[in-house]
Amino acid sequence: MSAVPLVSIVDVRKSFGDFHALRGVSLDVQAGEVLCIIGASGSGKTTLLRCVNQLVRPDAGAIWVDGDLTGYRLGEGRLYPLSEREIARQRLHTGMVFQRFNLFAHMTALENIIEGPVRVQGRRRAEAVEEARALLARVGLADKERSFPANLSGGQQQRVAIARALAMRPKLMLFDEPTSALDPELVGEVLAAMKELARSGMTMIVVTHELGFAREVADRVVFMDGGAIVESGTAEEVLGNPREARTRAFLNAVLS
Ligand SMILES: Nc1ncnc2c1ncn2[C@@H]1O[C@H](COP(=O)(O)OP(=O)(O)OP(=O)(O)O)[C@@H](O)[C@H]1O
């Protein structure tokens, strides 16, 4: 019998006006799995990721994260939609790293990292500081705790953003093209931090154009097109020997 997935996405649909961004997407992610989502611009990758932590509410379908039906709570045998506040609380189990780093400009790297644990989770400041220092060391920025975002490179800011997400002790990490806003020479350092995280056993869903990263780290690669999953398999299968013509066309376009 296979294990219960940490994330279960069942027939999720989402439209923006007449545009069908997701046309019935189903996907399971096991605990500890690293899933990379690839696909052309507009294929629905970001929308799917945002549905997982409810920054976007699906029109139909269901998403479970660690046993919780996201956006709902069970009471007296019925499902009740959660309020925005309750959704925010549910979202705390899921860390997200965006294209843009969105650090608080008036706070140092360390203060950015402890903000969530102290203010939102009510953890003791001393404990949060100790953990933040360990996280900064983990992403290679032990010497930058007093730096403000304006004095950090894009790659360093993104690594602080990863540390900040991890400080909330998430069960799941979502990455939305975390290196696409970076200068090329800064991409490697962020991917290195993500690789270390992947190897530590974190469950990760990564929307990425970095096929080398996917090849090296992904347990599974999913190719999306037109709001649907076209192909799913190991990196070797999907990137090395794709079955579907649409996957081949996409790979030919990005690799040429
Ligand atoms: N909030 C929104 N309002 C209206 N349309 C939206 C919204 N979000 C997404 N869309 C539409 O849905 C389409 C799919 O978007 P999505 O960002 O999920 O694709 P993507 O595969 O992640 O592309 P990209 O790589 O460009 O981010 C977009 O092209 C856009 O037209």
PDB file of N, CA, C and O and ligand atoms in Angstrom, residues 16-17 19-22 39-48 56 99 176-177 207 209 224, ligand 1:
ATOM      1  N   PHE A  16     -10.145  32.624 -15.152  1.00  0.00           N
ATOM      2  CA  PHE A  16     -10.137  34.079 -14.963  1.00  0.00           C
ATOM      3  C   PHE A  16     -10.969  34.625 -16.114  1.00  0.00           C
ATOM      4  O   PHE A  16     -10.498  34.631 -17.253  1.00  0.00           O
ATOM      5  N   GLY A  17     -12.211  35.009 -15.840  1.00  0.00           N
ATOM      6  CA  GLY A  17     -13.108  35.387 -16.936  1.00  0.00           C
ATOM      7  C   GLY A  17     -13.305  34.190 -17.856  1.00  0.00           C
ATOM      8  O   GLY A  17     -13.622  33.094 -17.389  1.00  0.00           O
ATOM      9  N   PHE A  19     -10.950  32.795 -19.548  1.00  0.00           N
ATOM     10  CA  PHE A  19      -9.691  32.065 -19.721  1.00  0.00           C
ATOM     11  C   PHE A  19      -9.579  30.937 -18.698  1.00  0.00           C
ATOM     12  O   PHE A  19      -9.639  31.178 -17.492  1.00  0.00           O
ATOM     13  N   HIS A  20      -9.442  29.718 -19.195  1.00  0.00           N
ATOM     14  CA  HIS A  20      -9.336  28.557 -18.297  1.00  0.00           C
ATOM     15  C   HIS A  20      -7.868  28.328 -17.944  1.00  0.00           C
ATOM     16  O   HIS A  20      -7.128  27.735 -18.722  1.00  0.00           O
ATOM     17  N   ALA A  21      -7.474  28.827 -16.794  1.00  0.00           N
ATOM     18  CA  ALA A  21      -6.061  28.703 -16.385  1.00  0.00           C
ATOM     19  C   ALA A  21      -5.749  27.281 -15.933  1.00  0.00           C
ATOM     20  O   ALA A  21      -4.652  26.787 -16.161  1.00  0.00           O
ATOM     21  N   LEU A  22      -6.716  26.616 -15.277  1.00  0.00           N
ATOM     22  CA  LEU A  22      -6.552  25.208 -14.874  1.00  0.00           C
ATOM     23  C   LEU A  22      -7.798  24.451 -15.300  1.00  0.00           C
ATOM     24  O   LEU A  22      -8.927  24.832 -14.961  1.00  0.00           O
ATOM     25  N   GLY A  39       6.798  24.145 -17.975  1.00  0.00           N
ATOM     26  CA  GLY A  39       5.779  24.438 -18.981  1.00  0.00           C
ATOM     27  C   GLY A  39       5.928  25.861 -19.463  1.00  0.00           C
ATOM     28  O   GLY A  39       6.574  26.683 -18.801  1.00  0.00           O
ATOM     29  N   ALA A  40       5.319  26.151 -20.597  1.00  0.00           N
ATOM     30  CA  ALA A  40       5.440  27.474 -21.188  1.00  0.00           C
ATOM     31  C   ALA A  40       4.722  28.518 -20.342  1.00  0.00           C
ATOM     32  O   ALA A  40       3.893  28.179 -19.497  1.00  0.00           O
ATOM     33  N   SER A  41       5.045  29.775 -20.593  1.00  0.00           N
ATOM     34  CA  SER A  41       4.371  30.873 -19.923  1.00  0.00           C
ATOM     35  C   SER A  41       2.869  30.793 -20.200  1.00  0.00           C
ATOM     36  O   SER A  41       2.462  30.562 -21.339  1.00  0.00           O
ATOM     37  N   GLY A  42       2.075  30.947 -19.131  1.00  0.00           N
ATOM     38  CA  GLY A  42       0.623  30.924 -19.304  1.00  0.00           C
ATOM     39  C   GLY A  42       0.011  29.536 -19.243  1.00  0.00           C
ATOM     40  O   GLY A  42      -1.203  29.382 -19.418  1.00  0.00           O
ATOM     41  N   SER A  43       0.823  28.514 -18.948  1.00  0.00           N
ATOM     42  CA  SER A  43       0.279  27.150 -18.945  1.00  0.00           C
ATOM     43  C   SER A  43      -0.440  26.793 -17.637  1.00  0.00           C
ATOM     44  O   SER A  43      -1.043  25.730 -17.537  1.00  0.00           O
ATOM     45  N   GLY A  44      -0.362  27.689 -16.650  1.00  0.00           N
ATOM     46  CA  GLY A  44      -1.114  27.472 -15.413  1.00  0.00           C
ATOM     47  C   GLY A  44      -0.271  27.061 -14.217  1.00  0.00           C
ATOM     48  O   GLY A  44      -0.799  26.798 -13.138  1.00  0.00           O
ATOM     49  N   LYS A  45       1.052  27.059 -14.364  1.00  0.00           N
ATOM     50  CA  LYS A  45       1.939  26.584 -13.296  1.00  0.00           C
ATOM     51  C   LYS A  45       1.780  27.417 -12.025  1.00  0.00           C
ATOM     52  O   LYS A  45       1.597  26.886 -10.931  1.00  0.00           O
ATOM     53  N   THR A  46       1.878  28.734 -12.200  1.00  0.00           N
ATOM     54  CA  THR A  46       1.784  29.618 -11.030  1.00  0.00           C
ATOM     55  C   THR A  46       0.403  29.534 -10.399  1.00  0.00           C
ATOM     56  O   THR A  46       0.271  29.505  -9.167  1.00  0.00           O
ATOM     57  N   THR A  47      -0.615  29.476 -11.225  1.00  0.00           N
ATOM     58  CA  THR A  47      -1.976  29.394 -10.684  1.00  0.00           C
ATOM     59  C   THR A  47      -2.135  28.122  -9.853  1.00  0.00           C
ATOM     60  O   THR A  47      -2.708  28.149  -8.760  1.00  0.00           O
ATOM     61  N   LEU A  48      -1.593  27.014 -10.338  1.00  0.00           N
ATOM     62  CA  LEU A  48      -1.698  25.756  -9.584  1.00  0.00           C
ATOM     63  C   LEU A  48      -0.986  25.885  -8.235  1.00  0.00           C
ATOM     64  O   LEU A  48      -1.536  25.521  -7.191  1.00  0.00           O
ATOM     65  N   VAL A  56      -4.834  31.700  -4.505  1.00  0.00           N
ATOM     66  CA  VAL A  56      -5.921  31.657  -5.491  1.00  0.00           C
ATOM     67  C   VAL A  56      -6.892  30.574  -5.025  1.00  0.00           C
ATOM     68  O   VAL A  56      -6.477  29.487  -4.636  1.00  0.00           O
ATOM     69  N   GLN A  99       9.059  34.801  -7.122  1.00  0.00           N
ATOM     70  CA  GLN A  99      10.065  35.360  -8.037  1.00  0.00           C
ATOM     71  C   GLN A  99      10.752  36.562  -7.415  1.00  0.00           C
ATOM     72  O   GLN A  99      11.960  36.706  -7.461  1.00  0.00           O
ATOM     73  N   ASP A 176       8.084  29.510  -6.680  1.00  0.00           N
ATOM     74  CA  ASP A 176       7.552  29.961  -7.964  1.00  0.00           C
ATOM     75  C   ASP A 176       8.644  30.684  -8.751  1.00  0.00           C
ATOM     76  O   ASP A 176       8.869  31.872  -8.559  1.00  0.00           O
ATOM     77  N   GLU A 177       9.306  29.956  -9.608  1.00  0.00           N
ATOM     78  CA  GLU A 177      10.398  30.498 -10.427  1.00  0.00           C
ATOM     79  C   GLU A 177      11.316  31.396  -9.600  1.00  0.00           C
ATOM     80  O   GLU A 177      11.490  32.578  -9.904  1.00  0.00           O
ATOM     81  N   VAL A 207       8.122  25.416  -9.301  1.00  0.00           N
ATOM     82  CA  VAL A 207       7.899  25.841 -10.686  1.00  0.00           C
ATOM     83  C   VAL A 207       9.208  26.439 -11.169  1.00  0.00           C
ATOM     84  O   VAL A 207       9.731  27.368 -10.545  1.00  0.00           O
ATOM     85  N   HIS A 209      12.191  27.079 -14.605  1.00  0.00           N
ATOM     86  CA  HIS A 209      12.700  26.938 -15.973  1.00  0.00           C
ATOM     87  C   HIS A 209      14.098  26.339 -15.951  1.00  0.00           C
ATOM     88  O   HIS A 209      14.712  26.180 -17.004  1.00  0.00           O
ATOM     89  N   MET A 224       3.247  20.973 -17.864  1.00  0.00           N
ATOM     90  CA  MET A 224       1.894  21.522 -18.034  1.00  0.00           C
ATOM     91  C   MET A 224       1.785  22.292 -19.334  1.00  0.00           C
ATOM     92  O   MET A 224       2.726  22.951 -19.765  1.00  0.00           O
TER      93      MET A 224
HETATM   94  N1  LIG B   1      -5.273  37.035 -11.252  1.00  0.00           N
HETATM   95  C1  LIG B   1      -5.437  36.828 -12.561  1.00  0.00           C
HETATM   96  N2  LIG B   1      -6.362  37.513 -13.249  1.00  0.00           N
HETATM   97  C2  LIG B   1      -6.559  37.288 -14.559  1.00  0.00           C
HETATM   98  N3  LIG B   1      -5.878  36.393 -15.285  1.00  0.00           N
HETATM   99  C3  LIG B   1      -4.949  35.690 -14.666  1.00  0.00           C
HETATM  100  C4  LIG B   1      -4.687  35.864 -13.280  1.00  0.00           C
HETATM  101  N4  LIG B   1      -3.686  35.007 -12.934  1.00  0.00           N
HETATM  102  C5  LIG B   1      -3.365  34.335 -14.042  1.00  0.00           C
HETATM  103  N5  LIG B   1      -4.123  34.728 -15.071  1.00  0.00           N
HETATM  104  C6  LIG B   1      -4.087  34.181 -16.441  1.00  0.00           C
HETATM  105  O1  LIG B   1      -3.844  32.803 -16.375  1.00  0.00           O
HETATM  106  C7  LIG B   1      -2.773  32.455 -17.241  1.00  0.00           C
HETATM  107  C8  LIG B   1      -1.966  31.373 -16.611  1.00  0.00           C
HETATM  108  O2  LIG B   1      -1.192  31.991 -15.623  1.00  0.00           O
HETATM  109  P1  LIG B   1      -0.076  31.301 -14.777  1.00  0.00           P
HETATM  110  O3  LIG B   1       0.659  32.442 -14.135  1.00  0.00           O
HETATM  111  O4  LIG B   1      -0.642  30.274 -13.913  1.00  0.00           O
HETATM  112  O5  LIG B   1       0.831  30.623 -15.879  1.00  0.00           O
HETATM  113  P2  LIG B   1       2.329  30.191 -15.762  1.00  0.00           P
HETATM  114  O6  LIG B   1       2.393  28.885 -16.445  1.00  0.00           O
HETATM  115  O7  LIG B   1       2.773  30.224 -14.359  1.00  0.00           O
HETATM  116  O8  LIG B   1       3.075  31.296 -16.598  1.00  0.00           O
HETATM  117  P3  LIG B   1       4.348  32.165 -16.226  1.00  0.00           P
HETATM  118  O9  LIG B   1       5.519  31.255 -16.436  1.00  0.00           O
HETATM  119  O10 LIG B   1       4.280  33.272 -17.218  1.00  0.00           O
HETATM  120  O11 LIG B   1       4.178  32.637 -14.815  1.00  0.00           O
HETATM  121  C9  LIG B   1      -1.989  33.744 -17.491  1.00  0.00           C
HETATM  122  O12 LIG B   1      -1.507  33.801 -18.798  1.00  0.00           O
HETATM  123  C10 LIG B   1      -2.999  34.818 -17.280  1.00  0.00           C
HETATM  124  O13 LIG B   1      -3.581  35.176 -18.524  1.00  0.00           O
END
